Short mmCIF file of C-alpha atoms in Angstrom, two decimals:
data_model
loop_
_atom_site.label_atom_id
_atom_site.label_comp_id
_atom_site.label_asym_id
_atom_site.label_seq_id
_atom_site.Cartn_x
_atom_site.Cartn_y
_atom_site.Cartn_z
CA MET A 1 -20.85 66.70 74.86
CA SER A 2 -22.09 62.95 74.06
CA GLU A 3 -20.08 60.29 72.40
CA ALA A 4 -22.29 60.58 69.36
CA LEU A 5 -21.07 64.06 68.84
CA VAL A 6 -17.49 63.06 69.37
CA ALA A 7 -17.87 60.42 66.68
CA VAL A 8 -19.45 62.81 64.36
CA GLU A 9 -16.46 65.20 64.66
CA ALA A 10 -14.02 62.48 63.92
CA ALA A 11 -15.83 61.61 60.96
CA GLY A 12 -15.47 65.12 59.55
CA THR A 13 -18.15 66.06 57.07
CA ASP A 14 -19.41 62.30 56.51
CA GLY A 15 -20.60 61.19 59.93
CA SER A 16 -23.18 58.43 58.87
CA VAL A 17 -21.75 55.29 60.22
CA PRO A 18 -20.58 56.94 63.54
CA ALA A 19 -24.01 58.82 64.19
CA ALA A 20 -25.48 55.60 63.52
CA SER A 21 -23.44 54.03 65.93
CA GLY A 22 -23.97 57.09 68.51
CA ALA A 23 -27.81 56.35 67.99
CA ARG A 24 -27.36 52.97 69.12
CA GLN A 25 -25.13 53.88 72.28
CA PHE A 26 -27.80 56.14 73.26
CA TRP A 27 -30.70 54.00 72.71
CA ARG A 28 -28.56 51.42 75.02
CA ARG A 29 -28.04 53.93 77.46
CA LEU A 30 -31.82 55.25 77.60
CA ARG A 31 -32.87 51.47 78.22
CA ALA A 32 -30.54 50.91 81.13
CA GLN A 33 -32.53 53.37 83.08
CA ARG A 34 -35.64 51.96 84.18
CA ALA A 35 -37.50 54.99 85.42
CA ALA A 36 -36.78 56.66 82.10
CA LEU A 37 -38.45 53.65 80.25
CA VAL A 38 -41.35 53.66 82.52
CA ALA A 39 -41.80 57.68 82.15
CA ALA A 40 -41.53 57.18 78.24
CA ALA A 41 -44.41 54.58 78.44
CA VAL A 42 -46.39 56.78 80.72
CA VAL A 43 -45.88 59.75 78.04
CA ALA A 44 -46.64 57.66 74.99
CA LEU A 45 -50.04 56.92 76.90
CA LEU A 46 -50.74 60.26 77.53
CA VAL A 47 -50.11 61.30 73.70
CA LEU A 48 -52.33 58.24 72.57
CA VAL A 49 -55.04 59.40 74.93
CA ALA A 50 -54.83 62.89 73.82
CA LEU A 51 -54.75 61.86 69.97
CA ALA A 52 -57.51 59.34 70.64
CA ALA A 53 -59.69 61.83 72.84
CA PRO A 54 -62.63 61.77 70.16
CA LEU A 55 -62.72 58.15 69.85
CA PHE A 56 -62.66 57.52 73.78
CA THR A 57 -65.69 59.95 74.30
CA ALA A 58 -67.30 58.17 71.33
CA LEU A 59 -67.11 54.86 73.30
CA GLU A 60 -68.28 56.56 76.44
CA GLY A 61 -71.15 58.39 74.30
CA GLN A 62 -70.44 61.65 75.85
CA ASP A 63 -68.98 64.91 74.65
CA PRO A 64 -66.76 67.77 76.62
CA THR A 65 -69.33 70.19 76.29
CA THR A 66 -72.79 69.20 76.48
CA TYR A 67 -74.57 70.27 79.73
CA HIS A 68 -76.50 67.65 81.79
CA PRO A 69 -78.52 69.79 84.11
CA SER A 70 -80.65 66.68 85.41
CA LEU A 71 -77.54 65.16 86.84
CA ILE A 72 -76.78 67.73 89.29
CA ASP A 73 -78.81 68.62 92.58
CA SER A 74 -79.60 72.54 92.18
CA ALA A 75 -81.13 72.58 95.76
CA ARG A 76 -77.56 71.76 97.20
CA GLY A 77 -75.60 74.57 94.97
CA GLY A 78 -75.11 72.08 91.70
CA VAL A 79 -73.51 69.05 93.66
CA PRO A 80 -73.57 66.00 91.26
CA ILE A 81 -76.36 63.47 92.18
CA GLY A 82 -74.98 60.12 92.87
CA SER A 83 -72.11 58.57 94.66
CA LEU A 84 -68.55 59.44 93.72
CA GLY A 85 -69.45 62.54 91.85
CA GLY A 86 -72.02 61.00 89.64
CA ILE A 87 -69.73 58.01 88.47
CA SER A 88 -72.18 55.72 86.17
CA ALA A 89 -71.90 53.41 83.00
CA ASP A 90 -72.61 56.79 81.00
CA HIS A 91 -70.25 59.15 82.97
CA TRP A 92 -67.18 57.09 83.68
CA LEU A 93 -65.66 59.59 85.98
CA GLY A 94 -68.65 61.34 87.02
CA VAL A 95 -70.17 64.90 86.04
CA GLU A 96 -68.63 68.69 86.79
CA PRO A 97 -70.38 70.22 89.49
CA GLN A 98 -73.04 72.99 88.30
CA THR A 99 -72.80 72.40 84.77
CA GLY A 100 -73.23 68.41 84.67
CA ARG A 101 -70.50 68.14 81.73
CA ASP A 102 -68.80 64.98 81.41
CA LEU A 103 -65.68 64.65 83.35
CA PHE A 104 -63.95 61.93 81.51
CA ALA A 105 -64.64 63.77 78.20
CA ARG A 106 -63.24 67.19 79.46
CA LEU A 107 -60.30 65.25 80.83
CA VAL A 108 -59.22 63.63 77.57
CA TYR A 109 -59.61 66.72 75.44
CA GLY A 110 -57.92 68.76 78.22
CA ALA A 111 -55.11 66.59 77.80
CA ARG A 112 -54.89 67.54 73.78
CA VAL A 113 -54.89 71.22 74.92
CA SER A 114 -52.21 71.12 77.57
CA LEU A 115 -49.97 68.66 75.62
CA GLY A 116 -50.31 70.44 72.43
CA VAL A 117 -49.80 73.63 73.65
CA ALA A 118 -46.57 72.36 75.43
CA LEU A 119 -45.15 70.68 72.47
CA ALA A 120 -45.87 73.53 70.02
CA ALA A 121 -44.51 76.43 72.47
CA THR A 122 -41.49 74.29 72.85
CA VAL A 123 -40.83 73.96 69.12
CA VAL A 124 -41.46 77.62 68.72
CA GLN A 125 -38.69 78.27 71.66
CA VAL A 126 -36.19 75.81 70.04
CA VAL A 127 -36.31 77.33 66.48
CA ILE A 128 -36.07 80.92 67.70
CA GLY A 129 -33.19 79.87 70.20
CA VAL A 130 -31.08 77.89 67.74
CA ALA A 131 -31.50 80.50 64.90
CA VAL A 132 -30.60 83.30 67.66
CA GLY A 133 -27.85 81.39 69.14
CA VAL A 134 -26.22 80.21 65.91
CA GLY A 135 -26.62 83.77 64.53
CA SER A 136 -25.09 85.15 67.32
CA ALA A 137 -22.18 82.94 67.41
CA LEU A 138 -21.47 83.01 63.46
CA GLY A 139 -22.03 86.78 63.27
CA ASN A 140 -19.64 89.54 63.65
CA ARG A 141 -18.70 91.50 66.51
CA TRP A 142 -22.02 93.86 66.13
CA VAL A 143 -24.33 91.21 65.34
CA ASP A 144 -23.07 89.03 68.13
CA GLN A 145 -23.31 91.73 70.61
CA LEU A 146 -26.82 92.85 69.36
CA LEU A 147 -28.58 89.26 69.62
CA SER A 148 -26.80 88.59 72.93
CA ARG A 149 -28.19 91.86 74.31
CA ALA A 150 -31.49 90.85 73.25
CA THR A 151 -31.22 87.32 74.54
CA ASP A 152 -30.44 88.96 77.88
CA ILE A 153 -33.60 91.09 78.02
CA ILE A 154 -35.66 87.96 77.06
CA VAL A 155 -33.93 86.19 80.11
CA SER A 156 -34.54 88.96 82.41
CA MET A 157 -38.23 89.23 81.57
CA PRO A 158 -40.56 87.31 84.11
CA LEU A 159 -42.38 84.75 81.86
CA MET A 160 -45.52 84.76 84.17
CA ILE A 161 -45.86 88.33 84.39
CA MET A 162 -45.39 89.05 80.73
CA SER A 163 -47.66 86.37 80.06
CA LEU A 164 -50.38 87.61 82.13
CA ALA A 165 -49.80 91.41 80.47
CA LEU A 166 -49.76 89.87 77.03
CA LEU A 167 -53.03 87.60 77.32
CA ALA A 168 -54.98 90.30 79.15
CA ILE A 169 -54.81 92.86 76.15
CA VAL A 170 -55.16 90.46 73.27
CA PRO A 171 -58.94 90.33 71.72
CA SER A 172 -60.81 87.32 73.03
CA SER A 173 -61.60 86.28 69.37
CA PHE A 174 -58.17 85.20 68.79
CA PRO A 175 -57.69 81.49 68.97
CA ARG A 176 -56.58 81.10 72.77
CA PRO A 177 -54.58 77.89 72.52
CA VAL A 178 -52.55 79.34 69.46
CA LEU A 179 -52.22 82.67 71.51
CA VAL A 180 -50.83 80.93 74.74
CA THR A 181 -48.46 78.99 72.64
CA LEU A 182 -47.18 81.78 70.94
CA VAL A 183 -46.95 83.83 74.17
CA ILE A 184 -44.87 81.14 75.81
CA GLY A 185 -42.66 80.67 72.92
CA LEU A 186 -41.83 84.11 72.09
CA ILE A 187 -40.76 84.99 76.02
CA ALA A 188 -39.02 81.84 77.05
CA TRP A 189 -36.30 81.26 74.10
CA GLY A 190 -33.66 83.09 75.78
CA ASN A 191 -31.87 80.25 77.81
CA ILE A 192 -31.70 78.02 74.95
CA ALA A 193 -30.39 80.62 72.69
CA LYS A 194 -27.44 80.93 75.38
CA ILE A 195 -26.74 77.45 75.41
CA VAL A 196 -26.67 77.15 71.44
CA ARG A 197 -24.35 80.25 71.40
CA ALA A 198 -21.75 78.52 73.67
CA GLN A 199 -21.95 75.19 72.21
CA THR A 200 -21.54 76.98 68.55
CA LEU A 201 -18.54 78.96 69.78
CA SER A 202 -16.72 75.79 71.12
CA LEU A 203 -17.55 74.06 67.85
CA LYS A 204 -16.10 76.79 65.97
CA GLY A 205 -12.65 76.05 66.89
CA LEU A 206 -12.78 72.37 65.93
CA ASP A 207 -10.69 71.25 62.99
CA TYR A 208 -13.22 70.20 60.64
CA VAL A 209 -15.33 73.20 60.98
CA SER A 210 -12.19 75.43 60.46
CA ALA A 211 -11.52 73.44 57.34
CA ALA A 212 -15.07 73.75 55.94
CA ARG A 213 -15.05 77.61 56.49
CA LEU A 214 -11.70 77.85 54.69
CA SER A 215 -12.75 75.68 51.87
CA GLY A 216 -15.39 78.85 50.91
CA TRP A 217 -18.30 77.44 52.61
CA GLY A 218 -21.06 80.11 53.29
CA ALA A 219 -22.31 80.52 57.16
CA TRP A 220 -25.40 78.66 56.19
CA ARG A 221 -23.80 75.84 54.78
CA VAL A 222 -21.30 75.42 57.81
CA ALA A 223 -24.05 75.76 60.24
CA ARG A 224 -26.43 73.35 58.67
CA ARG A 225 -23.69 70.61 57.45
CA GLU A 226 -21.23 71.00 60.60
CA LEU A 227 -22.71 72.86 63.45
CA LEU A 228 -26.16 71.52 63.60
CA PRO A 229 -25.39 67.98 64.16
CA GLY A 230 -23.18 68.72 67.01
CA LEU A 231 -25.99 70.96 68.36
CA ALA A 232 -28.56 68.23 68.47
CA ALA A 233 -27.75 66.53 71.81
CA PRO A 234 -27.79 69.95 74.11
CA VAL A 235 -30.83 71.10 71.99
CA ILE A 236 -32.79 67.88 72.43
CA THR A 237 -31.64 67.55 76.15
CA TYR A 238 -33.13 70.91 77.04
CA ALA A 239 -36.09 70.75 74.73
CA ALA A 240 -36.88 67.46 76.68
CA LEU A 241 -36.78 69.45 80.00
CA LEU A 242 -38.79 72.25 78.66
CA VAL A 243 -41.94 70.29 77.96
CA PRO A 244 -42.87 69.82 81.65
CA THR A 245 -42.30 73.53 82.32
CA ASN A 246 -44.45 74.57 79.47
CA ILE A 247 -47.13 72.32 80.43
CA SER A 248 -47.13 73.86 83.98
CA VAL A 249 -47.14 77.53 82.68
CA GLU A 250 -50.00 76.63 80.40
CA ALA A 251 -51.72 75.28 83.59
CA ALA A 252 -50.97 78.36 85.64
CA LEU A 253 -52.10 80.73 83.27
CA SER A 254 -55.28 78.77 82.50
CA PHE A 255 -55.67 78.77 86.12
CA LEU A 256 -55.25 82.36 86.59
CA GLY A 257 -58.22 83.04 83.84
CA VAL A 258 -56.03 84.26 81.00
CA GLY A 259 -55.32 81.23 79.33
CA VAL A 260 -57.68 78.72 77.47
CA LYS A 261 -61.25 80.20 77.85
CA PRO A 262 -64.39 78.06 78.46
CA PRO A 263 -65.90 75.99 76.68
CA THR A 264 -62.46 74.53 75.80
CA PRO A 265 -61.33 72.26 78.32
CA SER A 266 -57.81 72.40 79.73
CA TRP A 267 -56.43 70.91 83.06
CA GLY A 268 -55.44 74.14 84.38
CA GLN A 269 -58.80 75.63 83.40
CA MET A 270 -60.58 72.69 85.29
CA LEU A 271 -58.67 73.54 88.22
CA THR A 272 -59.87 77.04 88.18
CA ALA A 273 -63.30 76.36 89.86
CA ALA A 274 -62.46 73.19 91.21
CA ASP A 275 -61.00 74.43 94.64
CA VAL A 276 -64.31 75.03 96.11
CA TRP A 277 -65.57 71.83 95.19
CA TYR A 278 -62.91 69.53 96.94
CA GLN A 279 -65.42 68.69 99.67
CA ALA A 280 -68.68 68.03 97.87
CA ALA A 281 -67.04 66.73 94.60
CA PRO A 282 -63.47 65.90 95.48
CA GLN A 283 -62.71 64.09 92.05
CA TYR A 284 -63.42 67.42 89.87
CA LEU A 285 -60.20 68.74 91.91
CA LEU A 286 -58.12 65.57 92.15
CA LEU A 287 -58.45 64.34 88.55
CA PRO A 288 -57.03 67.28 86.56
CA ALA A 289 -54.52 67.89 89.40
CA GLY A 290 -53.62 64.09 89.46
CA ALA A 291 -53.33 64.45 85.54
CA LEU A 292 -51.00 67.45 85.74
CA PHE A 293 -48.96 65.73 88.50
CA VAL A 294 -48.22 62.51 86.52
CA THR A 295 -47.54 64.38 83.00
CA VAL A 296 -45.10 66.81 84.77
CA LEU A 297 -43.29 63.93 86.65
CA ALA A 298 -43.35 61.65 83.56
CA LEU A 299 -41.78 64.22 81.19
CA THR A 300 -39.35 65.52 83.77
CA VAL A 301 -38.06 61.71 84.57
CA LEU A 302 -37.91 61.23 80.62
CA GLY A 303 -35.99 64.43 80.04
CA ASP A 304 -33.49 63.32 82.78
CA GLY A 305 -32.94 60.15 81.10
CA VAL A 306 -32.39 61.55 77.81
CA ARG A 307 -30.03 64.01 79.37
CA THR A 308 -28.08 61.31 80.73
CA ALA A 309 -27.92 58.98 77.76
CA LEU A 310 -26.88 61.92 75.46
CA ASP A 311 -23.94 62.77 78.14
CA PRO A 312 -22.65 59.81 79.98
CA ARG A 313 -20.45 61.64 81.95
CA ALA A 314 -23.36 63.68 83.46
CA ALA A 315 -24.76 61.78 86.63
CA SER A 316 -28.41 61.56 86.67
CA ARG A 317 -30.20 64.02 89.15
CA LEU A 318 -32.50 60.93 89.75
CA ARG A 319 -31.24 58.54 91.54
CA VAL A 320 -33.84 55.80 91.06
CA GLY A 321 -34.58 53.44 88.10
CA THR A 322 -31.00 53.80 86.59
CA GLY A 323 -30.47 50.20 85.95
CA ARG A 324 -28.16 47.77 87.26
CA ARG A 325 -25.64 48.84 84.60
CA ASP A 326 -25.02 51.94 85.94
CA SER A 327 -24.33 50.52 89.57
CA GLN A 328 -21.94 48.13 88.30
CA ASP A 329 -20.04 50.94 86.36
CA SER A 330 -19.95 52.86 89.69
CA LYS A 331 -18.60 50.24 91.63
CA ALA A 332 -15.94 49.37 88.98
CA ALA A 333 -14.88 53.03 88.95
CA LYS A 334 -14.70 52.90 92.76
CA SER A 335 -12.51 49.94 92.81
CA ALA A 336 -10.41 51.42 90.15
CA THR A 337 -9.98 54.50 92.26
CA ASP A 338 -9.24 52.55 95.31
CA ALA A 339 -6.69 50.47 93.66
CA LYS A 340 -4.92 53.37 92.20
CA GLY A 341 -4.85 55.09 95.73
CA ALA A 342 -3.28 51.89 97.21
CA LYS A 343 -0.70 51.75 94.39
CA THR A 344 -0.01 55.32 95.08
CA ASP A 345 0.65 54.95 98.71
CA LYS A 346 2.78 52.09 98.11
CA GLU A 347 5.07 53.97 95.97
CA ALA A 348 5.04 56.58 98.37
CA SER A 349 6.23 54.34 101.22
CA ALA A 350 8.71 52.72 99.18
#
């Protein structure tokens, strides 16, 4: 549990000043991690590109759905005409094989779908997981048993298989990005519900929560005023790590042909037909694959940085970019441990 949470607990119901201090400590720890800062900058740039996709394509003068048959060589099976996949002043990253659609436009619009679906699915997972976890911990024995068994069933479901089954039977007229968001969000909330339930049970035993319940507050008021601030750290941490997972799931579903359907661009959908063009038009495969790799890597590093900043006792799983402060702290801790051991040996010899 983070120091911000400890400060809020010590302050009772009025935790405005300690919460502000905890927020400053969080930002200080996050700034000490260079890798997390670089990852945050990359994520911010990707979000900016996704939001400003219409502006970028307007500057290029292209759109993601217009075919350009004059830019492909039909005699060679639809290979783009020109070097490097048809890169030119009008098509900054070349064109798509067989269709001639602009690759830059499809890439930036694909970012909107991939990031949008992942973020929206994460919100759905967090809302359901927090509601079920808190309800299970605060409810009576029968409610707890019912919600816990439902959570166990959700956790045991294989995400990809269930998603493939649900997406295959839904009519194609339903908006595909919305459908993929709902399917991922409604199937993968079990783990966060378990985390929230365990954390809520530990918070219930604290003095200020017990005092609030004894004062006559209802379960909803206790959860909103006393428990949810304490759940912020683990929920934010887990949500930050869920986003890259959801991006990978969306890309996999689109790659398998049950996700986002053409002509709506998606990075996973672009990879569906790109595997047969890796020799004739390698950029058609490398661009969406590289975008997925960079996005997932940046979000994973940022999520690990957020986890470490919220819980300073948890060591980072990434041993790069943690800053000089962390190394100094480690050296100081090691020196203190060595000094303590030497003192113990000296006392034992005496």
